[in-house]
XYZ file of C-alpha atoms in Angstrom:
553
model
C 174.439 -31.642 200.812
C 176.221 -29.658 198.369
C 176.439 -31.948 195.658
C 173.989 -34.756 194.698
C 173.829 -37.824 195.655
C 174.640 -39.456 192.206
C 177.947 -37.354 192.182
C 179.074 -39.254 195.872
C 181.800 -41.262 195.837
C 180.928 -44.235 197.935
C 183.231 -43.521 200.614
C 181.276 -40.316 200.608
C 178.110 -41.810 200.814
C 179.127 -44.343 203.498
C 180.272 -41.459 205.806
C 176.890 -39.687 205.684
C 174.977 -42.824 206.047
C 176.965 -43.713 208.981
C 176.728 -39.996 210.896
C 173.096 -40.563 210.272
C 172.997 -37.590 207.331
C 172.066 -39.689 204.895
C 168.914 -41.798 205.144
C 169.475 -45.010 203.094
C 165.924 -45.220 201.847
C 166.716 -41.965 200.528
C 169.501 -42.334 198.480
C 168.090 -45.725 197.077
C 164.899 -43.838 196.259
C 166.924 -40.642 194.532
C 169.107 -43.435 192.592
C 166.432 -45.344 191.369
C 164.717 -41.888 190.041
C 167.393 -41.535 188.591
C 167.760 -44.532 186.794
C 164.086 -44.776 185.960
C 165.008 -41.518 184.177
C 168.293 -41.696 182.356
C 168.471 -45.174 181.696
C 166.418 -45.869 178.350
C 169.109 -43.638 177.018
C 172.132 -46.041 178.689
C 170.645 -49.393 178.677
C 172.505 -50.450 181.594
C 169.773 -52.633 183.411
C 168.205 -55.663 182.422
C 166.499 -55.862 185.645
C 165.436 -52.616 188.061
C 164.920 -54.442 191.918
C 163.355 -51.402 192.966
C 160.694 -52.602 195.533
C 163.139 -55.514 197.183
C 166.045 -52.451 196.872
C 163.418 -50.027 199.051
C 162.622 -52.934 201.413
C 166.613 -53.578 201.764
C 166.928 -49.604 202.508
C 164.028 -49.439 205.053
C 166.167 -52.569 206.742
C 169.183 -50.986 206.980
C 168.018 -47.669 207.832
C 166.090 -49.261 211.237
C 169.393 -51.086 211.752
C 171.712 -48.281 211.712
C 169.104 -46.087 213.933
C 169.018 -48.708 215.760
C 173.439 -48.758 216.531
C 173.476 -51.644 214.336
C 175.935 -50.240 211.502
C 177.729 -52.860 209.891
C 180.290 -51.248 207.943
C 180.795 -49.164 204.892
C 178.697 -51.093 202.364
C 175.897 -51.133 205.111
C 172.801 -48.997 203.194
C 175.006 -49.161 199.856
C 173.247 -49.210 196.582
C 174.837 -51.511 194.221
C 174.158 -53.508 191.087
C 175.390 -57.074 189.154
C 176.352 -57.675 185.797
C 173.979 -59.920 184.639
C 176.366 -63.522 185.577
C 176.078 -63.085 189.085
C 173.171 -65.647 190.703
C 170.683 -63.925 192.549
C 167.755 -65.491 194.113
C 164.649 -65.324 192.869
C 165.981 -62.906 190.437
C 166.301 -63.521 186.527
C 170.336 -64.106 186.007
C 170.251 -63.980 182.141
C 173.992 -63.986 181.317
C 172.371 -60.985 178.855
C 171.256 -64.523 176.531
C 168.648 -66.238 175.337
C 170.316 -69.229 176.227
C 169.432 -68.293 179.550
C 166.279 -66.133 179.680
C 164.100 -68.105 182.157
C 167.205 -68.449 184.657
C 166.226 -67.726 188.072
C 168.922 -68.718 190.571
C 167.491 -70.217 194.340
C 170.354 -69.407 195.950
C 172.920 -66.074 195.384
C 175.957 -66.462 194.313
C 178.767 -66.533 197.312
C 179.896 -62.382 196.515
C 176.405 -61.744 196.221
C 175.580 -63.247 199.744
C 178.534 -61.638 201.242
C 177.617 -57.912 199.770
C 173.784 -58.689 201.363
C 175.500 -59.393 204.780
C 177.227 -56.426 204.838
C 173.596 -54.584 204.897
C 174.060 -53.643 200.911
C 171.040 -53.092 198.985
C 170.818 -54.551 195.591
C 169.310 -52.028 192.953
C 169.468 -54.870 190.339
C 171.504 -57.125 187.377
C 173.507 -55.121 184.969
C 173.806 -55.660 180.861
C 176.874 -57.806 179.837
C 178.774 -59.062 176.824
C 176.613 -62.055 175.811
C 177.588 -64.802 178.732
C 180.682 -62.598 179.588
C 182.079 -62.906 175.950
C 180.002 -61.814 172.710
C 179.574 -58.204 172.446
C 178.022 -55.262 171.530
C 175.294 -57.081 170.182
C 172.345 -55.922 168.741
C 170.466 -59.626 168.177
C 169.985 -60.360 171.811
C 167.126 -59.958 174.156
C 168.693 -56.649 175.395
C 170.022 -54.001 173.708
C 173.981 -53.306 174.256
C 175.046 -50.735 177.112
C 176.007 -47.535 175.753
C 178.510 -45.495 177.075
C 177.193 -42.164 179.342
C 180.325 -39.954 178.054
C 178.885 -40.627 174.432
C 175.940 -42.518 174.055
C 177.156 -43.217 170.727
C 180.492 -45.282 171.890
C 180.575 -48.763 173.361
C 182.003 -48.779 176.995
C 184.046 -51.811 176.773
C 183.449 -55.053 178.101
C 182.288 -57.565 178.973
C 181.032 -55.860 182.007
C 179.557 -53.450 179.762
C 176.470 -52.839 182.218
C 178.367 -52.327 185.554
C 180.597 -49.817 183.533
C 177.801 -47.837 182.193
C 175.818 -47.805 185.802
C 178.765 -46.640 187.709
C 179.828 -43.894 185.570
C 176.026 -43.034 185.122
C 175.801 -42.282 188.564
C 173.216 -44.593 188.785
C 175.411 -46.833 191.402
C 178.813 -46.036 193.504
C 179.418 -49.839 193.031
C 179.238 -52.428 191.187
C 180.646 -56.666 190.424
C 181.854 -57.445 187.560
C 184.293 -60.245 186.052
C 187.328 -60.699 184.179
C 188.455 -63.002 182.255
C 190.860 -61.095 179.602
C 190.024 -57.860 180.639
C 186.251 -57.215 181.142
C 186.166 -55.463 184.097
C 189.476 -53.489 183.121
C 188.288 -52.292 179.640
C 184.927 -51.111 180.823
C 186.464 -48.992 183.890
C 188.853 -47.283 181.201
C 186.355 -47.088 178.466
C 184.211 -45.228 181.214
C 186.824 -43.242 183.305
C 186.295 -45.360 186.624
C 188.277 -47.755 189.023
C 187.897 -51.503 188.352
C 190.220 -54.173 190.087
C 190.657 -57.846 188.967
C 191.476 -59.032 191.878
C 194.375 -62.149 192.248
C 192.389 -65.137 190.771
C 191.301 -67.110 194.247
C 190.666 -64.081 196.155
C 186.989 -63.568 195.180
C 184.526 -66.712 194.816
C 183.339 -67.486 191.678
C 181.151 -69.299 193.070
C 177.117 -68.800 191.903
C 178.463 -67.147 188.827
C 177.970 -68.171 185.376
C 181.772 -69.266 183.929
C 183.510 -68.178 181.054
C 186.542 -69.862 181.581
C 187.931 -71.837 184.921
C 191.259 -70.822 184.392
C 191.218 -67.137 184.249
C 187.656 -66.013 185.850
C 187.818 -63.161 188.214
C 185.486 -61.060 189.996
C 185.452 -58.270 191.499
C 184.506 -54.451 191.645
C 184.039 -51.224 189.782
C 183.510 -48.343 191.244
C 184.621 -44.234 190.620
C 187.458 -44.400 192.620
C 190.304 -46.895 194.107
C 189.402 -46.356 197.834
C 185.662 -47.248 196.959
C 186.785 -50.298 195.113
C 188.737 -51.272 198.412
C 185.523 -50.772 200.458
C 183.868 -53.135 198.199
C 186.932 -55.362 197.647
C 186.649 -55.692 201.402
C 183.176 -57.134 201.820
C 183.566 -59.479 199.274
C 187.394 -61.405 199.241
C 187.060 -64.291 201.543
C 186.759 -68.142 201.207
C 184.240 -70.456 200.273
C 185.185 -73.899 200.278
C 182.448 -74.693 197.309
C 184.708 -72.767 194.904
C 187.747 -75.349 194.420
C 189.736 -72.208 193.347
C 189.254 -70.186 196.489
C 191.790 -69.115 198.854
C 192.212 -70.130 202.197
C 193.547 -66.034 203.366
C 192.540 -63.548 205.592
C 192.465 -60.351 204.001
C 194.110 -57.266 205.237
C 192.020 -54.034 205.650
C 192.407 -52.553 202.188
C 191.302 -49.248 203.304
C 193.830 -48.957 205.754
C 196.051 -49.754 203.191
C 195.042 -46.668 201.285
C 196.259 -44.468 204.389
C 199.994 -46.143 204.982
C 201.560 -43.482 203.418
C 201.187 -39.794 201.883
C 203.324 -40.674 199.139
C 204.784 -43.104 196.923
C 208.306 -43.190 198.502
C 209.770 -46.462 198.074
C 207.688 -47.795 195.798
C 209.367 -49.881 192.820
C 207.479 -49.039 189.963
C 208.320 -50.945 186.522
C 206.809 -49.785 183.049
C 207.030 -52.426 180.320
C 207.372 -50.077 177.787
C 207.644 -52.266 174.870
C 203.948 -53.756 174.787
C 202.600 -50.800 173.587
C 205.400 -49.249 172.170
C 206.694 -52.062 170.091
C 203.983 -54.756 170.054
C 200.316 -53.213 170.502
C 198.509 -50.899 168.794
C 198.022 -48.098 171.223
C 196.987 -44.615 170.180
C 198.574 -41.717 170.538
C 196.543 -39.930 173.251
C 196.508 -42.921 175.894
C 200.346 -43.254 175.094
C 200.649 -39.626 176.250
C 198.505 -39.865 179.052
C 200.785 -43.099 180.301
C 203.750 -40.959 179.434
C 202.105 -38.378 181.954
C 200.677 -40.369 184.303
C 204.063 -42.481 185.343
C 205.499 -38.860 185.740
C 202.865 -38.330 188.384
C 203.493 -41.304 189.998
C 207.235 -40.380 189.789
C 207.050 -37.003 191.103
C 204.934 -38.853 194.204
C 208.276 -40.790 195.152
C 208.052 -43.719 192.864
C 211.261 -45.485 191.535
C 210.149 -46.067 187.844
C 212.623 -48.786 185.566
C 212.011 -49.873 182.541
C 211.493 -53.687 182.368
C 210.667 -56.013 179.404
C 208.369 -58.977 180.272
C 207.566 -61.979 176.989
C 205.697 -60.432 174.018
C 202.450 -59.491 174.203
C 201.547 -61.740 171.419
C 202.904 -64.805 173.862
C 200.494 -63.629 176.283
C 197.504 -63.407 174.572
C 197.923 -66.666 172.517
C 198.443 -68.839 175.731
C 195.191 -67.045 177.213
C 193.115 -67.648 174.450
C 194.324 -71.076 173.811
C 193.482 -72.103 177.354
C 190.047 -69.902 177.617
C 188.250 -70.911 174.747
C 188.274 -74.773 174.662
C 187.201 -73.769 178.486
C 184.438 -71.426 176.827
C 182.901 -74.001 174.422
C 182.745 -76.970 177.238
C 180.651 -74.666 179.268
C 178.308 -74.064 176.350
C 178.490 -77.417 174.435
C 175.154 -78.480 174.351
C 173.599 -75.339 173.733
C 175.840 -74.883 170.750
C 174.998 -78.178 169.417
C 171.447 -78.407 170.241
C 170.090 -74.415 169.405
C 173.298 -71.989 167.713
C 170.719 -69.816 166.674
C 169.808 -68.491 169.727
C 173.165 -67.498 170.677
C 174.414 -64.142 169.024
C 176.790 -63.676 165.958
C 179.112 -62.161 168.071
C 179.837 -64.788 170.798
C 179.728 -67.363 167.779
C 182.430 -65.090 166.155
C 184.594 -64.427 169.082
C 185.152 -67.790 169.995
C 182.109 -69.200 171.368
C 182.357 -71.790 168.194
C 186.028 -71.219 167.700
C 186.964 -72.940 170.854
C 185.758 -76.632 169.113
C 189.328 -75.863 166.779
C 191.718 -76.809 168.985
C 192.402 -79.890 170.805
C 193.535 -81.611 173.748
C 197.159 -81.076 172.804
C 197.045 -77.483 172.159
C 194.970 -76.940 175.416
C 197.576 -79.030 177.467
C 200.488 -76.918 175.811
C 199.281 -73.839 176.357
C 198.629 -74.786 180.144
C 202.429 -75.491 180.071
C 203.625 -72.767 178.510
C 201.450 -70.324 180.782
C 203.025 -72.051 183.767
C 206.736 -70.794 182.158
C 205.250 -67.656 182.267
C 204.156 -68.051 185.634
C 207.633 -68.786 186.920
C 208.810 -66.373 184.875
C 207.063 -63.433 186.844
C 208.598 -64.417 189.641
C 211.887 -62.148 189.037
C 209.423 -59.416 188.090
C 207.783 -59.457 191.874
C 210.726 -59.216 193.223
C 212.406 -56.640 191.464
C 209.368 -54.665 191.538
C 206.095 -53.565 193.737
C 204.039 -52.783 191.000
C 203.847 -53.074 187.337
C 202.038 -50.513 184.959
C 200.817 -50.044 181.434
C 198.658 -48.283 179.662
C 194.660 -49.930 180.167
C 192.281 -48.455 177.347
C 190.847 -45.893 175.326
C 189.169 -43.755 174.140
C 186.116 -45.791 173.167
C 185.215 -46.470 169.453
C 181.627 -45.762 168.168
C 179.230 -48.588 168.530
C 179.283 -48.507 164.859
C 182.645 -48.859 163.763
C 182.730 -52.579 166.317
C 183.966 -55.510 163.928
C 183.636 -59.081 165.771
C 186.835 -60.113 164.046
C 188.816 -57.454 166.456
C 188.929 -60.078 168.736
C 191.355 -62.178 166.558
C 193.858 -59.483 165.190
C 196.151 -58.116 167.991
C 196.925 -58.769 171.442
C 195.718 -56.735 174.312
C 197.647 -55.336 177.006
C 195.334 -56.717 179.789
C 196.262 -60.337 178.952
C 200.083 -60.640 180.766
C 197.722 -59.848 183.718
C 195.082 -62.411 182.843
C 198.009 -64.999 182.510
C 199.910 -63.958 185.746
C 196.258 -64.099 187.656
C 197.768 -61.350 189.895
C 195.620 -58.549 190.846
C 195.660 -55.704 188.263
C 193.748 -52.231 188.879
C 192.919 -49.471 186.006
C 192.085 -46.144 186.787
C 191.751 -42.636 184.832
C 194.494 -41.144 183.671
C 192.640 -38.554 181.460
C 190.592 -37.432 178.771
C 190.987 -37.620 175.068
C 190.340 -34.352 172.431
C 186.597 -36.013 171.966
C 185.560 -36.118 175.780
C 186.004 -39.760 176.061
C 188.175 -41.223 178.905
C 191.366 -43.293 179.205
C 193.039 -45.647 182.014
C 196.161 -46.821 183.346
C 196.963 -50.457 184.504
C 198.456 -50.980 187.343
C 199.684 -54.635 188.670
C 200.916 -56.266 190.970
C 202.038 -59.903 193.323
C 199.273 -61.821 193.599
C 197.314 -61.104 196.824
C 198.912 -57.684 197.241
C 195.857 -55.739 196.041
C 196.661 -53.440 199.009
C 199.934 -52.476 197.492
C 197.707 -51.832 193.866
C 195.215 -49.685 195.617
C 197.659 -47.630 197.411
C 199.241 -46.710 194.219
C 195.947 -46.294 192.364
C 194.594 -44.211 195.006
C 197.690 -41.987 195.476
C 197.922 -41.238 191.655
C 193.858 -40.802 191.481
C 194.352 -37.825 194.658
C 197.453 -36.380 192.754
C 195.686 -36.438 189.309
C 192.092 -35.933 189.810
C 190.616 -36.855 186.899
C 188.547 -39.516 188.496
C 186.430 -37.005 189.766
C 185.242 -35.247 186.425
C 181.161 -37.395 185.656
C 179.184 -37.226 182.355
C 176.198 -35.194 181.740
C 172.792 -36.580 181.198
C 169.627 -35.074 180.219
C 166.177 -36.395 181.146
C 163.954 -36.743 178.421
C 166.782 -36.678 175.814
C 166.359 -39.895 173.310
C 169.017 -42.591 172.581
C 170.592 -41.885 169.267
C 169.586 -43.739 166.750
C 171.980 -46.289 164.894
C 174.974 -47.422 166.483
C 174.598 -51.279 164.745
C 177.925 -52.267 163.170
C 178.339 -52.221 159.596
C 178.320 -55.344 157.865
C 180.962 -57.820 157.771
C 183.642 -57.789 155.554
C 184.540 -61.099 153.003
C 186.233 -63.547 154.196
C 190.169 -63.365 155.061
C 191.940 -64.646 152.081
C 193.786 -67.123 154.188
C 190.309 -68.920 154.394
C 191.640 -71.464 151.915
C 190.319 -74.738 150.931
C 192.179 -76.574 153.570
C 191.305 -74.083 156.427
C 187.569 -74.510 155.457
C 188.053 -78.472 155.179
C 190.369 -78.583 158.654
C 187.477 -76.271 160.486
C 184.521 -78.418 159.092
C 185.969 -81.518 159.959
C 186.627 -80.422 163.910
C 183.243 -78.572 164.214
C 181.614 -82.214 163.098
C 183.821 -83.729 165.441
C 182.914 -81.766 168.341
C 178.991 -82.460 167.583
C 178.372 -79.156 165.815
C 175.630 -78.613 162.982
C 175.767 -75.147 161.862
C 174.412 -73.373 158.875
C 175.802 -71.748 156.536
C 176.547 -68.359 158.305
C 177.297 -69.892 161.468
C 180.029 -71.572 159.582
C 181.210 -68.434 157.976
C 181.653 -66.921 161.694
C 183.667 -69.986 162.294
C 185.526 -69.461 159.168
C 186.197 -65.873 159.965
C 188.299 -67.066 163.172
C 189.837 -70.041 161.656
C 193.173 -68.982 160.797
C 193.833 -66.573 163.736
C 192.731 -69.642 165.597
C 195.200 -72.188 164.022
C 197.677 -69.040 163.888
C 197.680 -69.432 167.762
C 197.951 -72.761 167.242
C 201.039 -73.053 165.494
C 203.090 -69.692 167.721
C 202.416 -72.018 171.035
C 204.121 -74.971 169.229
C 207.472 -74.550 170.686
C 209.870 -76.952 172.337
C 209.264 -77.618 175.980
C 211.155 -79.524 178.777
C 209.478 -83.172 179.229
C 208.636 -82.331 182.186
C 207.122 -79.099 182.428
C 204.031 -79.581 183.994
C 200.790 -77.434 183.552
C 199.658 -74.357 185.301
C 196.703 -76.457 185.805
C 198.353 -79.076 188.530
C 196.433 -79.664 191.641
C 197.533 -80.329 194.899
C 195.761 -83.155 197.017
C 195.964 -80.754 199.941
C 193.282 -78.243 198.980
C 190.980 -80.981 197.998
C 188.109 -82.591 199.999
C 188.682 -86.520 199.133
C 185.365 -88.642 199.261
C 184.420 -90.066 202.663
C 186.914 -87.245 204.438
């Protein structure tokens, strides 16, 4: 082959594995060289599967020799961020929380991706349990990003972005809650779809949040995140919040037109023009990259959606009570072994609000629910700019999390499916993505328009260089924290000690100061979700009797 097999899409690689050009053993041996080699500079693995990945190769070699090909993923490579249950396999959640965790059973993706012959080259670094991140006080040292080692890739899927774009996978899961497998792909110039929320189990992975988990996958391009997409979307009746769909052949999809004609394209131009900080060179590579997708045939119209702010308070509001349930008794019983930046993000925050501002912010997200309604039918797709270019590892402050909205979070809130791909390159070499959205459970329409802008554009194809043998730069561990916010007053210290003891919470004294240090954006959120609401507006957490198994049925 002309090119090697790290720089193969995996649509590529599927092709030659299926005409028999491309030995699967092969390729999992040359990617595993590769990783063994490159790696210690990335730090994308926590655990290499290389004998059980050989083993899976040898298998699916005899089986495709044999006229047994399965599919596209059959002989695949691919990898995990670190959440996703694998049996017999450490699933760490990149935590000491959860160091000795080895899963019996995979998790329901996991099983599906090992039906369709893949072969599993191991579990990827995350965000500490999807959330806390770059750390340098874990077990693991953070991912760093292959376009510049010194740069963070994004996360929380911070492993799975590095891997891909290292070439040392086509494909990878990851998950996203408010963004984690969308930041990463951008961060790291690849394809990453959060998929509608119900589409993709969750099942056998470790939660962040009930509401707004997703998972899904990240690979180089759109088409081979629809190959992926396609082996994994299905139902599983242990996951309450799986849907009962048969998917449509995403690939396919890809192919239903040459073009764009037709396609209702609207650009909410005010989140990042008006509302979030965006800089300059991903608001010029938007700029361009809606032009591209207008020259393809696109109708582009301006729209304006709620404020980002609106967004990103109801998400959080809702996520991180969710959050600190999952992790209660670990907080209470050992906060030390968690890191200071999943105590600062929220992972103690989420014991400041209460049962009334969760409830709220449940109703007010379903407003915004029925509020999106007009949007899918006035357009096909919605886009924005995703992410980027990446900071240095060094310049990452914990309280970032608290002080503006994101532009992934209308997306988290809708649960629709939202794609990012690359739309170019800044001045330093580092890459930047687009968002594009759309109805829920129209991830076909998404990939179609991903895909057509990737072939048009081409910058998904550029990779990063790596050199054997070169060492990981030295550094890279943010600077200390700054003093306190000013707004820490008396009774913000007083209201936050009183609710941590409430919730069961013995900290010392700089745990407290991380919980400090998100106190008043946390009660800030708090007071912007306050507003006046029919009596009976009802949650976006309702149930309906119909998609649950009663006891004794």
């Amino acid at each position: 082959m002309s090119e090697p097999l790290h720089a193969l899409s995996l649509a590529e690689l599927a092709r030659h594995i299926r005409s028999k050009q491309l030995s699967p053993v092969e390729l999992a041996g040359s990617l595993i060289s590769r990783i063994r080699s490159l790696d210690p500079q990335v730090n994308a693995f926590i655990t290499l599967t290389a004998d059980r990945a050989m083993a899976q190769a040898r298998k699916a070699e005899a089986e495709i020799a044999g006229g047994g090909w399965r599919g596209p993923m059959h002989g695949m490579p691919f990898a995990l961020k670190d959440i996703f249950e694998t049996a017999g396999i450490l699933t760490s959640g990149h935590s000491r929380i959860c160091i000795d965790h080895v899963p019996a059973r995979d998790g329901f993706a996991v099983a599906r991706l090992h039906s369709a012959g893949a072969v599993l080259l191991g579990k990827l670094a995350t965000h500490e349990f999807a959330h806390g991140g770059p750390s340098f006080d874990l077990p693991w040292p953070p991912a760093r990003n292959p376009w510049n080692l010194e740069h963070i890739t994004g996360g929380s899927s911070s492993g799975p972005g590095a891997a891909v774009a290292a070439g040392f996978v086509p494909a990878a899961l990851g998950s996203d809650t408010g963004g984690s497998i969308r930041t990463p792909s951008a961060l790291c110039g690849l394809a990453g779809l959060k998929p509608t929320y119900g589409l993709v189990s969750r099942g056998g992975v470790l939660p962040n949040s009930w509401s707004f988990d997703h998972c899904g996958p990240m690979a180089r391009s759109a088409e081979d995140c629809a190959i992926v997409l396609q082996a994994i979307a299905g139902h599983d009746p242990a996951d309450p919040a799986s849907a009962s769909r048969t998917p449509p052949d995403y690939v396919a999809a890809l192919r239903s037109g040459e073009d764009l004609a037709g396609v209702r394209i609207g650009v909410a131009r005010h989140l990042w023009e008006e509302e979030v900080d965006t800089p300059g060179e991903l608001v010029r590579a938007t700029d361009a990259a809606i032009d591209v997708l207008r020259a393809l045939g696109a109708t582009v119209e301006t729209v304006r959606m709620f404020p980002a702010q609106v967004y990103h308070d109801v998400k959080t509001v809702i996520s991180l009570p969710e959050l600190f349930s999952i992790h209660r008794e670990s907080l209470i019983s050992r906060p030390g072994d968690f890191g200071e930046d999943f105590l600062g993000r929220g992972g103690l925050a989420g014991a400041l609000f209460q049962a009334s501002d969760y409830m709220l912010a449940q109703r007010v997200r379903r407003g915004l629910l029925e509020a999106a309604v007009p949007l899918y039918e006035r357009f096909d797709v919605l886009v924005t700019p995703g992410a980027g270019p990446a900071p240095r590892l060094d310049a990452h402050r914990t309280v970032s999390f608290w002080e503006k909205p994101s532009l992934f979070s209308p997306f988290s809130v809708f649960g629709n499916p939202a794609l990012v791909v690359c739309c170019g390159f800044a001045a330093n070499g580092l890459p930047m993505g687009l968002q594009i959205g759309g109805r829920p459970f129209d991830e076909a329409t998404v990939l179609r328009v991903g895909h057509a802008y990737e072939r048009a554009a081409g910058w998904h194809a550029r990779q990063p260089s790596l050199v054997p043998g070169r060492s990981r730069p030295s550094g890279g561990v943010p600077a200390p924290a700054a003093p306190l916010d000013e707004r820490v007053t008396p009774a913000v210290r007083a209201a936050a000690s009183a609710l941590a003891a409430q919730a069961g919470l013995t900290l010392d004294e700089r745990q407290f100061d991380q919980l400090l240090r998100a106190a008043p954006h946390a009660f800030d959120m708090i007071r912007r979700i306050r507003m006046p609401l029919a009596r009976a507006s009802e949650p976006a957490s309702t149930f309906r009797f119909d998609r649950c198994t009663l006891p004794g049925e």
